[in-house]
Coordinates of C-alpha atoms in Angstrom, one line a residue:
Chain A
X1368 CA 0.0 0.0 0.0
X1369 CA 2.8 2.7 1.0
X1370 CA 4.3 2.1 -2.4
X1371 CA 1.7 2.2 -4.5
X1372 CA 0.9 5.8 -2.8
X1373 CA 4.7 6.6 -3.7
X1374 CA 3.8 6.0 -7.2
X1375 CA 0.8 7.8 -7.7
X1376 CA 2.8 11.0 -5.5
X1377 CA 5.4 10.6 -8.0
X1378 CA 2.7 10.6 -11.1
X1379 CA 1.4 13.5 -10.0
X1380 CA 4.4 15.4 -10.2
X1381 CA 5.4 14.4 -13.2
X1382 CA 2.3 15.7 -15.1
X1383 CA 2.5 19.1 -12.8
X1384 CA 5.7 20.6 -13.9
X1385 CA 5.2 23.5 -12.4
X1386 CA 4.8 21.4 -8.8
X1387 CA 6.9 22.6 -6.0
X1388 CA 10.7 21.7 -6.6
X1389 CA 11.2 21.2 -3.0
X1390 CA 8.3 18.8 -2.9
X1391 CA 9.4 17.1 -5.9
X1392 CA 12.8 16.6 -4.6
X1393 CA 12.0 15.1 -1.1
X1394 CA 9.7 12.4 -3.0
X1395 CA 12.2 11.1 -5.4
X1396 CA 14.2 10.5 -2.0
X1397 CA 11.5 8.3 -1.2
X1398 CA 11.0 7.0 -4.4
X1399 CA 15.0 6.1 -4.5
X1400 CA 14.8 4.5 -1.2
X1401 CA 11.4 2.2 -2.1
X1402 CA 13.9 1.5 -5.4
X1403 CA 17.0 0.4 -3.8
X1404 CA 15.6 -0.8 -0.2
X1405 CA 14.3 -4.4 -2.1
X1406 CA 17.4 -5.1 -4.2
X1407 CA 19.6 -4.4 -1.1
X1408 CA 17.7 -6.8 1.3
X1409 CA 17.7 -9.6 -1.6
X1410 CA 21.7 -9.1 -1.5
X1411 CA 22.1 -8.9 2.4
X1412 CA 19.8 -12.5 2.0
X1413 CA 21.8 -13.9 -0.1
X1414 CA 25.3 -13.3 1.7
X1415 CA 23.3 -14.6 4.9
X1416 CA 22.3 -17.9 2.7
X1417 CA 26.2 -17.7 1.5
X1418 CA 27.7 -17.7 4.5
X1419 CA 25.5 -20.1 6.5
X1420 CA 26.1 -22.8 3.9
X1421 CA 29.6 -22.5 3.4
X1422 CA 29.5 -22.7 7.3
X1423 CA 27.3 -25.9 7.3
X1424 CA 29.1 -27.6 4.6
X1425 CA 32.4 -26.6 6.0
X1426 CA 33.8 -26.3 2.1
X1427 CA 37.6 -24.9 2.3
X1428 CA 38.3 -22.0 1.3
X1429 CA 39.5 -22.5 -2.4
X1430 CA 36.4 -23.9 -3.4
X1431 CA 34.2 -21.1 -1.8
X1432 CA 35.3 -19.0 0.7
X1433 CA 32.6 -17.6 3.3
X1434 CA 31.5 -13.8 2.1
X1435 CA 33.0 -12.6 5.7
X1436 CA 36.5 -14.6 4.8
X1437 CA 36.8 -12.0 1.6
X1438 CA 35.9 -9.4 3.2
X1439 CA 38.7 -10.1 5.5
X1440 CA 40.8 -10.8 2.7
X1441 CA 39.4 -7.5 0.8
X1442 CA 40.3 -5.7 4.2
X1443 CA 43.9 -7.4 4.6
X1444 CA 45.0 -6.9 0.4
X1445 CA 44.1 -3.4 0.1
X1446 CA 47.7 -1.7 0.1
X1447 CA 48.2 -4.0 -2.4
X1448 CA 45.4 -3.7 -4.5
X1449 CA 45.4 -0.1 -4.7
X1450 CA 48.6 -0.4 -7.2
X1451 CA 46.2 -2.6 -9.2
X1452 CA 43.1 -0.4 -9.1
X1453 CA 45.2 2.7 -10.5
X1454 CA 46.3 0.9 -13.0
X1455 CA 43.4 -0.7 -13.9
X1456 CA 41.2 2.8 -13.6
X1457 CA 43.7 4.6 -15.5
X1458 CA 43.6 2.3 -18.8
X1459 CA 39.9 2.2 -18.5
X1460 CA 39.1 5.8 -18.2
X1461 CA 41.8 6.4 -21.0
X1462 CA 40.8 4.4 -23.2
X1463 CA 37.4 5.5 -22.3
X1464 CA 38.3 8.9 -23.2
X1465 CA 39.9 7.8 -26.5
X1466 CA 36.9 5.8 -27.4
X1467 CA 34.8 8.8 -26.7
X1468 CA 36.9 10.9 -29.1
X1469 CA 36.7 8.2 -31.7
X1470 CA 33.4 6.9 -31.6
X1471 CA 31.9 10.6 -31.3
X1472 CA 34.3 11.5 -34.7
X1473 CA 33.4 8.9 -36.8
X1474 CA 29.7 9.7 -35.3
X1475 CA 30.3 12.9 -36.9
X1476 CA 31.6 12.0 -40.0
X1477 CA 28.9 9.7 -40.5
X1478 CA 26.1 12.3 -40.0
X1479 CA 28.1 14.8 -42.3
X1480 CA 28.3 12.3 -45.2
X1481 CA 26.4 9.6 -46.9
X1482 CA 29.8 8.2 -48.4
X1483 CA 31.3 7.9 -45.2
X1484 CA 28.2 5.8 -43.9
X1485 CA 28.0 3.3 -46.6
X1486 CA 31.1 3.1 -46.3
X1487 CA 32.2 2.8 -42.5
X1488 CA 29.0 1.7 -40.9
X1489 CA 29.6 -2.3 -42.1
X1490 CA 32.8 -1.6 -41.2
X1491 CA 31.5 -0.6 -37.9
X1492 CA 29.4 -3.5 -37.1
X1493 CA 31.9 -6.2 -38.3
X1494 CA 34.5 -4.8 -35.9
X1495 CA 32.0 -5.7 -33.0
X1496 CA 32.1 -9.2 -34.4
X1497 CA 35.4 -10.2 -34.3
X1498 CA 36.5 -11.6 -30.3
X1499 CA 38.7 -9.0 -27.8
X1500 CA 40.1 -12.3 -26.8
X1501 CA 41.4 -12.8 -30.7
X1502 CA 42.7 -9.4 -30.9
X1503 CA 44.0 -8.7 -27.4
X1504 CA 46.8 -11.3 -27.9
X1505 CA 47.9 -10.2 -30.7
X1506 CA 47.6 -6.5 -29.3
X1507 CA 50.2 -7.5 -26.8
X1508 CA 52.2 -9.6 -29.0
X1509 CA 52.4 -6.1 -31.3
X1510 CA 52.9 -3.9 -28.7
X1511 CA 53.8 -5.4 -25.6
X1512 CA 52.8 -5.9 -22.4
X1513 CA 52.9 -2.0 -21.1
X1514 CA 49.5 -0.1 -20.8
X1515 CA 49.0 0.9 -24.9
X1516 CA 47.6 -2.2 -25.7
X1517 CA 44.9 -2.8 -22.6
X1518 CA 44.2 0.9 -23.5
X1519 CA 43.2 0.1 -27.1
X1520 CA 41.3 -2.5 -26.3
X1521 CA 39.3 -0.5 -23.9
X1522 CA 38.6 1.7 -26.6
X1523 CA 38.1 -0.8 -29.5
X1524 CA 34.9 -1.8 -26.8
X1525 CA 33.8 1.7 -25.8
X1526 CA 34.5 3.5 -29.6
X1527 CA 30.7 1.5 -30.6
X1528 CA 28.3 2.2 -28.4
X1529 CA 29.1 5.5 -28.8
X1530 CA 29.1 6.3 -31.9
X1531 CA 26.4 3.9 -33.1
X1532 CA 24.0 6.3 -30.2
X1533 CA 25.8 9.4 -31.8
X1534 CA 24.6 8.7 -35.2
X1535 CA 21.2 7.9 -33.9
X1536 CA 20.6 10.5 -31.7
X1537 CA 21.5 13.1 -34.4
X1538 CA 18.6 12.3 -35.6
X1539 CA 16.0 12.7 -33.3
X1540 CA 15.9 16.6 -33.6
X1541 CA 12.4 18.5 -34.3
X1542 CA 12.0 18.8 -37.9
X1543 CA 10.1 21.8 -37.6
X1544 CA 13.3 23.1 -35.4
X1545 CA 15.4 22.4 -38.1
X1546 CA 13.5 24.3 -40.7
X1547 CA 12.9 27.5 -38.3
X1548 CA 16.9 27.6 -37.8
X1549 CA 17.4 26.8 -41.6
X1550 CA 14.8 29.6 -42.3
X1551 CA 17.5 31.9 -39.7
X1552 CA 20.1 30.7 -42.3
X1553 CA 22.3 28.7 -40.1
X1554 CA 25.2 27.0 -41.0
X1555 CA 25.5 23.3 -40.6
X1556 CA 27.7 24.2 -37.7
X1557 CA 25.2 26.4 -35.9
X1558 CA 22.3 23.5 -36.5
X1559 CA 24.7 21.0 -35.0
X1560 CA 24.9 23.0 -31.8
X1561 CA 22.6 24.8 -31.2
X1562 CA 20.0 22.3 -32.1
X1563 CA 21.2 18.9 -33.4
X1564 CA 23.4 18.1 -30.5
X1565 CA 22.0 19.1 -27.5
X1566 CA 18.8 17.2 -29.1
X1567 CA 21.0 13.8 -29.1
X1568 CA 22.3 14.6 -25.7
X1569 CA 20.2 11.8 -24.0
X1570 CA 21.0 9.3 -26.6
X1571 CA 24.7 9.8 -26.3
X1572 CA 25.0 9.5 -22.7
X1573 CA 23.0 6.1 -22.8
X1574 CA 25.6 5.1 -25.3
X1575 CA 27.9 6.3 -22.7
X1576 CA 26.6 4.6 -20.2
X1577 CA 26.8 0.6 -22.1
X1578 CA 30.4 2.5 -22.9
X1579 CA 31.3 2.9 -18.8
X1580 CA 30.3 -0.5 -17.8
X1581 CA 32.5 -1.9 -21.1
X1582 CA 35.5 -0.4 -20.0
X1583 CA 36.6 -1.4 -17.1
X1584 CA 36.2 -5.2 -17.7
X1585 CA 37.2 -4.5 -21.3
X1586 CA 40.4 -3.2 -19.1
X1587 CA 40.5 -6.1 -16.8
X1588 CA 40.0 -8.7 -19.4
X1589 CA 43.1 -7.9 -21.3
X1590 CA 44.9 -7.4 -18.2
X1591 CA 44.4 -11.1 -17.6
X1592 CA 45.7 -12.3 -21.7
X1593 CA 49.0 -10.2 -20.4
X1594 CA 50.6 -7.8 -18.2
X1595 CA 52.2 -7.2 -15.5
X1596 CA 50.0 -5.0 -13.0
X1597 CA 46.2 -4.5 -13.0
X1598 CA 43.2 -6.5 -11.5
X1599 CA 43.5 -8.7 -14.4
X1600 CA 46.6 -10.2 -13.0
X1601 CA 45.5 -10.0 -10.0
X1602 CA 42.8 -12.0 -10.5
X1603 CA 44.6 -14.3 -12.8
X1604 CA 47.3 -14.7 -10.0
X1605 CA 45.1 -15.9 -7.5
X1606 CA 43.5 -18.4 -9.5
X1607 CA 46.7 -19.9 -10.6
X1608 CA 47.5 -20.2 -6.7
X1609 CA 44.3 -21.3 -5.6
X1610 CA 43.4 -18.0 -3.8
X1611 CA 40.0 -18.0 -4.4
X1612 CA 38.7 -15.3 -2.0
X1613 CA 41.4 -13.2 -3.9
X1614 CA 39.6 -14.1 -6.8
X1615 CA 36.4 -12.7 -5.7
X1616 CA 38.1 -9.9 -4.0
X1617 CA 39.2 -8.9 -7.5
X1618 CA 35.9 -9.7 -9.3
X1619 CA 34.1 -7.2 -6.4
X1620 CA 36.5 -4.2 -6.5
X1621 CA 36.1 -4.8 -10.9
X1622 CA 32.2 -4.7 -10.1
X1623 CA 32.3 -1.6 -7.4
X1624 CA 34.5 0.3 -9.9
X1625 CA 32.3 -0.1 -12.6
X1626 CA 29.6 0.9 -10.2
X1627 CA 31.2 3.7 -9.4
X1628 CA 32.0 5.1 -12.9
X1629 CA 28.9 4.3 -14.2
X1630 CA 27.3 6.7 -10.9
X1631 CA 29.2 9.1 -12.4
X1632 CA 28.2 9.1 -15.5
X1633 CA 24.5 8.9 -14.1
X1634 CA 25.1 12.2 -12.4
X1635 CA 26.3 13.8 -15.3
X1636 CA 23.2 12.7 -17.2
X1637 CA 20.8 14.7 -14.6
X1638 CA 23.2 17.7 -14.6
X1639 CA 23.0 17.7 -18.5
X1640 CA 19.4 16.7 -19.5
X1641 CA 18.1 18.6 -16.6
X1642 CA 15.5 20.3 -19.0
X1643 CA 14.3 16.8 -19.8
X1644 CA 13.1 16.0 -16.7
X1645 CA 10.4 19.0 -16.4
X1646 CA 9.6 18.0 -20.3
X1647 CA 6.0 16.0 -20.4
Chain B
X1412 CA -0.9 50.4 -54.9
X1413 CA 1.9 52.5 -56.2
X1414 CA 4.5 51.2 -53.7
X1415 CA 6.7 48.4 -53.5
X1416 CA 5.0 45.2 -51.9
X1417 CA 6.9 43.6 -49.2
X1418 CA 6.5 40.0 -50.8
X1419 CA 5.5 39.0 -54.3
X1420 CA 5.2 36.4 -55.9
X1421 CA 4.7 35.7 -59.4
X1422 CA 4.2 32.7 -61.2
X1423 CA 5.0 30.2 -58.4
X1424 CA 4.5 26.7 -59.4
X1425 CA 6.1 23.6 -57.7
X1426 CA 5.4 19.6 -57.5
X1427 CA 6.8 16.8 -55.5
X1428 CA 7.5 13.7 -57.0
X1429 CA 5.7 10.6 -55.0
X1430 CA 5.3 6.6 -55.6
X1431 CA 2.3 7.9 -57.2
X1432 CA 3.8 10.2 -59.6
X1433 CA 4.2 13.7 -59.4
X1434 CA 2.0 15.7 -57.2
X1435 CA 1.8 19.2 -58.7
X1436 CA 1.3 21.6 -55.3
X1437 CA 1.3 25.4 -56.5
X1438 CA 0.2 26.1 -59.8
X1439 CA 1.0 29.9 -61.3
X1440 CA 0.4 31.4 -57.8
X1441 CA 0.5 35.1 -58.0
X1442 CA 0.5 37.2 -54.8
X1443 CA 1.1 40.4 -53.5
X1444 CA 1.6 41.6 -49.9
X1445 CA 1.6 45.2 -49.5
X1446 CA 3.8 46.6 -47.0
X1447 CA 2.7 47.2 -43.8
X1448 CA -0.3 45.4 -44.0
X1449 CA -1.4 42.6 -42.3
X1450 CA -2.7 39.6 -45.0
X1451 CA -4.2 36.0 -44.8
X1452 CA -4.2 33.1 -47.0
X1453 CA -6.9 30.6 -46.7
X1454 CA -7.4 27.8 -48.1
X1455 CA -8.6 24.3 -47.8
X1456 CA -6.3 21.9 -45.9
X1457 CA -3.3 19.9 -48.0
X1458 CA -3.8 23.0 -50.4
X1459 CA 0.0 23.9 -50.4
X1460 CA 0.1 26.7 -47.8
X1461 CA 2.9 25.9 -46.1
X1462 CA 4.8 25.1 -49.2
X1463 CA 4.2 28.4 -50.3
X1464 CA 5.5 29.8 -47.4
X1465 CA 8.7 27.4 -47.5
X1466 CA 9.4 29.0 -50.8
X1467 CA 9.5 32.6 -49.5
X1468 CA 11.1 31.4 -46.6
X1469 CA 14.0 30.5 -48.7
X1470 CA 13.5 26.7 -47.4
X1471 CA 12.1 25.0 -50.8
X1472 CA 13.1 25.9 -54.2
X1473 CA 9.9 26.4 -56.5
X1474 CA 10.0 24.8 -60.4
X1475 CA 9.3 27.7 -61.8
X1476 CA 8.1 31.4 -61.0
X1477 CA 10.0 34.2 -58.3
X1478 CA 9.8 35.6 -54.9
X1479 CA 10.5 39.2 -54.7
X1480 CA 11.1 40.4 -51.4
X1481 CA 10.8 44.5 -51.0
X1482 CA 11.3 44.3 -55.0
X1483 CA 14.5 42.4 -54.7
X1484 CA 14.8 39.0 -56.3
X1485 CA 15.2 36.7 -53.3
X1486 CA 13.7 32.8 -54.7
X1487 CA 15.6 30.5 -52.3
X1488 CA 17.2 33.1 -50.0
X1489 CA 16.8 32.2 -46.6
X1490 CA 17.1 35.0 -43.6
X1491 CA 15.2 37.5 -44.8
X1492 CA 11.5 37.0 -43.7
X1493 CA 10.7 36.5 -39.9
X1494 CA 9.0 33.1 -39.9
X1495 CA 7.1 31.0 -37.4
X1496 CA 6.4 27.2 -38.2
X1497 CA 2.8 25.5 -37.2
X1498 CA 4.0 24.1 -33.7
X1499 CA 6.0 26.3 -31.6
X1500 CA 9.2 24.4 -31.6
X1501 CA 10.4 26.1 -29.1
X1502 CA 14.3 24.5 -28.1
X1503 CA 13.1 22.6 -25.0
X1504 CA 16.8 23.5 -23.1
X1505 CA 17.0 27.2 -23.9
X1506 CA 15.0 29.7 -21.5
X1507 CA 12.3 31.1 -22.7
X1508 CA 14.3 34.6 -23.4
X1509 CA 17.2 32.1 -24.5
X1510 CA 14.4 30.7 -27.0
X1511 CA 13.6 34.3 -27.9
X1512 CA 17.1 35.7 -29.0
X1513 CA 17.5 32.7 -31.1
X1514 CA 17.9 34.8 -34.6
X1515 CA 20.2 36.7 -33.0
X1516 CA 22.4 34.2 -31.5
X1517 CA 22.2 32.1 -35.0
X1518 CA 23.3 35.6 -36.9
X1519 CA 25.8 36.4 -34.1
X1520 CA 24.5 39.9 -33.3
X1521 CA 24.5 41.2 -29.6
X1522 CA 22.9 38.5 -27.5
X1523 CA 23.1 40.6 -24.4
X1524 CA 21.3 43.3 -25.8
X1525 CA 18.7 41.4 -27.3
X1526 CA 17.9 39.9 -24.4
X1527 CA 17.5 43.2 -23.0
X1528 CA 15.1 44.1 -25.3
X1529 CA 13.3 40.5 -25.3
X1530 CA 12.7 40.9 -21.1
X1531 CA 11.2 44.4 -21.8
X1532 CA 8.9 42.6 -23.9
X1533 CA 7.9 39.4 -21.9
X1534 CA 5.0 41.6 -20.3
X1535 CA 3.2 42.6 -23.5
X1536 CA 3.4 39.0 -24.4
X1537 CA 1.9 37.7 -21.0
X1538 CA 5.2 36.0 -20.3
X1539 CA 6.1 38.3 -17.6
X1540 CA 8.1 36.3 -14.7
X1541 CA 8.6 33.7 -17.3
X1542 CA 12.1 34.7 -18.6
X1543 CA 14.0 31.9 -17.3
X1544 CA 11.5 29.4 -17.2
X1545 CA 11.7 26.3 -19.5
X1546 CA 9.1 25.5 -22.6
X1547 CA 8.3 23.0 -20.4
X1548 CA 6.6 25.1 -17.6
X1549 CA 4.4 26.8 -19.9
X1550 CA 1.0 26.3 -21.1
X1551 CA 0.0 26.2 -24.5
X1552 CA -1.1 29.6 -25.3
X1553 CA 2.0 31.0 -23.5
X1554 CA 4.3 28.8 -26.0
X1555 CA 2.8 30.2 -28.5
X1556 CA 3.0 33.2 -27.5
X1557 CA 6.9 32.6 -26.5
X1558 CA 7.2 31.3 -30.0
X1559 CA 5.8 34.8 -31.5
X1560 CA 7.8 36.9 -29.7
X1561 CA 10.8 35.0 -31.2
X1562 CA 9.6 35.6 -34.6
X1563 CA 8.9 39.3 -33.3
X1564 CA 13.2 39.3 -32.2
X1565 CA 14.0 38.2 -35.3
X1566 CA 13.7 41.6 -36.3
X1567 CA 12.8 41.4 -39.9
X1568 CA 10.6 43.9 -41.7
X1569 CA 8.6 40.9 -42.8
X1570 CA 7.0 37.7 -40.5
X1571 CA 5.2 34.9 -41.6
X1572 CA 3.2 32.9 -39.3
X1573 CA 1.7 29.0 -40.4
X1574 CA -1.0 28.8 -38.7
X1575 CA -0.2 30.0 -35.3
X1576 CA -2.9 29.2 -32.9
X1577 CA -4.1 26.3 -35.2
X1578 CA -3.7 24.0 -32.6
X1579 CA -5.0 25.8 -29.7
X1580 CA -8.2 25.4 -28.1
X1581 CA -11.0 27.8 -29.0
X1582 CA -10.6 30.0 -25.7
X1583 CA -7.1 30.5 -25.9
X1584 CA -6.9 31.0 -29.8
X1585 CA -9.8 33.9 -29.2
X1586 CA -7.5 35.4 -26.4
X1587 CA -4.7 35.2 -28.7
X1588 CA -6.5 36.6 -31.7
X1589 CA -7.4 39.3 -29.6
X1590 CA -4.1 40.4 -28.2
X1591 CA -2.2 39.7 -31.5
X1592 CA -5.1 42.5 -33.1
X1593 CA -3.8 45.1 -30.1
X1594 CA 0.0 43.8 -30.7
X1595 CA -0.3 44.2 -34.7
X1596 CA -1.0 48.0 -33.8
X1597 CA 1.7 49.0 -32.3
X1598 CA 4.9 46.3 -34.1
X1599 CA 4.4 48.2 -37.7
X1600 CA 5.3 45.0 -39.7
X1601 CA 4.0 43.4 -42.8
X1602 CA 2.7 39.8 -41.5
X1603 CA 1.4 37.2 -43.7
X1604 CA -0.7 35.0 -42.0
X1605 CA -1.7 31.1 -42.9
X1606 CA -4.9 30.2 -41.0
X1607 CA -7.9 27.6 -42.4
X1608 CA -10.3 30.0 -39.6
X1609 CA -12.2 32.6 -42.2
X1610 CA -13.0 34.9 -38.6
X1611 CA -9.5 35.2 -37.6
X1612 CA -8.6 36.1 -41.3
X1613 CA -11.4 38.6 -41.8
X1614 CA -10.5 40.1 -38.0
X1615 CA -6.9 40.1 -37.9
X1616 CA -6.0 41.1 -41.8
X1617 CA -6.3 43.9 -44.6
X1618 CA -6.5 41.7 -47.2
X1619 CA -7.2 38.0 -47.9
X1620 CA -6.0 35.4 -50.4
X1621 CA -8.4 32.3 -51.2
X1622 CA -6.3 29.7 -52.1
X1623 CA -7.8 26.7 -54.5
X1624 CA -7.6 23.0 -53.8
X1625 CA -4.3 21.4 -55.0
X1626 CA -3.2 22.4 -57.2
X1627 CA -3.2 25.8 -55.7
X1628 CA -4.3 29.1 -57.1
X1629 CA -4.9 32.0 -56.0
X1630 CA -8.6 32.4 -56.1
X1631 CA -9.3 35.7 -54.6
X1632 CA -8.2 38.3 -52.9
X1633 CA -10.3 40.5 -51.0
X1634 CA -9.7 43.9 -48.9
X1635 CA -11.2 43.7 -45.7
X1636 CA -12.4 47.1 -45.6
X1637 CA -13.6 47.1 -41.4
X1638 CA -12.5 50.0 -39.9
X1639 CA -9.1 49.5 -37.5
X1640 CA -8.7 49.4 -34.6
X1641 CA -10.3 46.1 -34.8
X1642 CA -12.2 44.4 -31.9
X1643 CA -13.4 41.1 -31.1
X1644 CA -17.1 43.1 -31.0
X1645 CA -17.1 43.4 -35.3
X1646 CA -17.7 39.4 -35.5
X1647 CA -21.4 40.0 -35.3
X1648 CA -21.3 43.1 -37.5
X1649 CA -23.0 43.0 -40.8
X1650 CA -20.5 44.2 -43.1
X1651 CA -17.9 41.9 -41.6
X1652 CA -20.9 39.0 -42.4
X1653 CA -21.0 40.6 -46.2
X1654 CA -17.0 39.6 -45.9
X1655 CA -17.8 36.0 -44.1
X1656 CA -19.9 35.0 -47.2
X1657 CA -17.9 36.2 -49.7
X1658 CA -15.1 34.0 -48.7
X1659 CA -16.9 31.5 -47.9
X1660 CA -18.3 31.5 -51.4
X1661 CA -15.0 31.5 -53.0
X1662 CA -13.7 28.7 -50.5
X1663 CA -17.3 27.1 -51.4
X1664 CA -16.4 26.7 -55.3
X1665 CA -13.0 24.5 -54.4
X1666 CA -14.6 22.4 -51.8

């Protein structure tokens, strides 16, 4: 019953936009919390359920450690997974950044010029085809096993998304926009951003957003085909020595950062799409 | 009329090509829009309205025939008429005074003073406390109004307007009909005005173009001889009747 009132209270705003802000503010609080209360006391279950059977069953540790034993572990391996995070944060959030510039260039390109789609967009969708685990060997066979290569393949996973949401979201602008800013004889520049762009806002960020939760496993995974420091190794470290609460240390930290980035990126959608939300 | 008309066109034909074949639109429109005056087209719906204004808007290119604008040849020039399309389309992230300087940001004139100009206005255009408010936050007959006084910023000696309050209720289009009458007074600009509502042409214009069915010609055009300034009160009047029926005749022989 209280959530179903939530809903309607959360309705009604939406179809008032010129409800109190203030009002409006305190009742997405609640709305957040009768969102993330459930899914939080289904987790806490499960660890229970977790731990009591690992208890019961008394299974060693490097089959399934207890969720309290990698917390421990989590707790105890933190100096030394810092180096890893770093490492790991910094090639995905580079090649995050590169893929951006890429996948919002060709984007671009593509929009500009019907030559340039028929002729990169296959091109585009066969690259998503081929395997990271095909390409990331030969990645490090090419280039070695320093940060370069996990960076490009970070990007070669993040570059699609993007632009394949670009390209879209270009065109979702008002027609009858277009036509009043052609009738102010704007240039293709001054349609692009003052209308065209900020129009495909919310499509790019989604793209961003499948792009965020890419990257850092896009990171991790070539981490693990080769190199030398990162939660990929990490991770393929323990398993090699039969530290499996390190492994699931390493596979939570990989989660929470990806969590964590892709946070981010939802707070940069509400700062940027603001106007959307008051739009009926 | 001796002077220059603000827009004329002569011989304006155009067609589209469809699956169907080609769809001829405007056939050997002629049309003259004296300056300073306010004047209507009507016409029945599909009839190519809006296509003509495209083509003076500089947004379509016409198969034959040319748009003189003040006497200058302008066919396919864009920038020079003020022009306001059927729905507001009003940028949903600018304010409503960023939605209002628009022409001048896209010509790169002085936005600052502009907006100046554009808050001094907001009262006369009911807007008034609205300035930084979002599209979003207003009702319909405000956008609309928002939308006008963007075409009114544009600051061209010419504005056409497609069907403005066409999709308005018929309380708010009345109010609007009514304060765009007062507003016309006092902004001394030549307005062509697309409406398919014979009372708002006969109240709001000097003269009054009866467009034909597609292909479109230009069937009449009458002077709306009712003494100005105009009010809401002349719609029962007999001589703005006389005008009713002969536009309605005229309309009557394409329907």
């Amino acid at each position: 019953m209280e959530y179903r009132s939530q809903q309607l209270d959360a309705s009604h705003v939406r179809s008032n936009p010129q409800h109190e802000p203030e009002g409006a503010h305190r009742l997405s609080w609640r709305h957040w919390l009768g969102t993330a209360l459930p899914p939080l006391l289904v987790i806490a279950g499960l660890l229970l359920l977790w731990e009591l059977l690992v208890g019961w069953l008394a299974l060693p540790d490097w089959l399934l450690p207890a969720p309290s034993q990698i917390g421990r572990t989590l707790v105890e391996r933190l100096p030394i997974l810092q180096g890893h995070i770093t490492i790991t944060l910094f090639e995905a959030l580079v090649g995050l950044a590169l893929g951006f510039v890429v996948g919002f260039g060709l984007a671009l390109a593509i929009d500009a010029s019907g030559l340039v789609r028929r002729a990169l967009y296959p091109l585009l969708i066969v690259s998503q085809t081929i395997p990271i685990v095909a390409i990331a060997p030969l990645l490090i066979v090419g280039l070695g096993f320093g940060l370069l290569p996990k960076i490009i393949v970070v990007a070669l996973v993040t570059f699609f998304p993007i632009a394949v949401n670009t390209v879209d979201g270009l065109q979702t602008a008002d027609r009858d926009t277009v036509r009043l800013l052609l009738a102010m004889d704007a240039s293709r520049w001054q349609l692009l951003r003052l209308v065209r762009l900020p129009a495909a806002l919310p499509s790019i960020l989604s793209g961003l957003k499948v792009a965020v939760t890419y990257s850092v496993i896009g990171a991790v995974l070539a981490e693990w085909i080769g190199a030398n420091q990162g939660l990929g190794v990490y991770i393929a470290r323990s398993l090699r020595s039969f530290r499996t609460d390190q492994v699931f240390v390493g596979a939570l930290v990989t989660s929470l950062l990806t969590l964590a980035l892709f946070g981010l990126v939802l707070a940069l959608e509400r700062w940027l799409t603001a106007w959307k939300r008051n739009t009926p | 009329m001796p002077e220059t008309p603000a827009i004329e066109v002569q011989n304006l034909s155009k067609s589209y090509s469809t699956p169907a074949g080609l769809l001829p639109v405007l056939r050997q429109v002629n049309l003259r829009v004296p300056t300073g005056a306010f004047t209507s087209i009507i016409g029945p719906s599909g009839s190519g309205k809006s296509t003509l204004f495209n083509i003076i808007a500089g947004l379509e290119h016409p198969d034959a025939g040319t748009v003189l604008l003040a006497g200058q040849p302008a066919t396919g020039q864009r920038g020079q008429v003020a022009y306001m399309p059927q729905r507001d389309a009003l940028l949903p992230w600018r304010t409503v005074l960023d939605n209002a300087v628009l022409a001048t940001t896209v010509q790169r004139g002085d936005v600052a003073a502009a907006r100046r100009e554009a808050r001094a206005l907001l009262p006369t255009f009911g807007l008034e406390g609205f300035g930084e408010s979002l599209p979003a936050a207003l009702s319909g007959g405000m956008r609309q109004r928002a939308a006008l006084l963007r075409t009114v910023m544009w600051k061209q000696p010419m504005m056409l307007l497609d069907e403005p309050f066409g999709a308005l209720d018929a309380i708010t289009r009345a109010q609007l009909q009514r304060w765009l009458l007062t507003l016309w007074d006092e902004l001394d600009r030549t307005v062509l005005l697309v409406t398919h509502d014979v009372d708002e042409a006969i109240l709001l214009s000097d003269y009054v173009a009866v467009l034909t069915a597609r292909p479109a010609r230009v069937a009449l055009t009458l002077t709306m001889d009712l003494p100005r300034p105009r009010t809401y009160q002349m719609i029962t009047t007999p001589a703005f009747a006389r005008l009713k029926e002969q536009l309605l005749a005229a309309l009557g022989d394409e329907l």
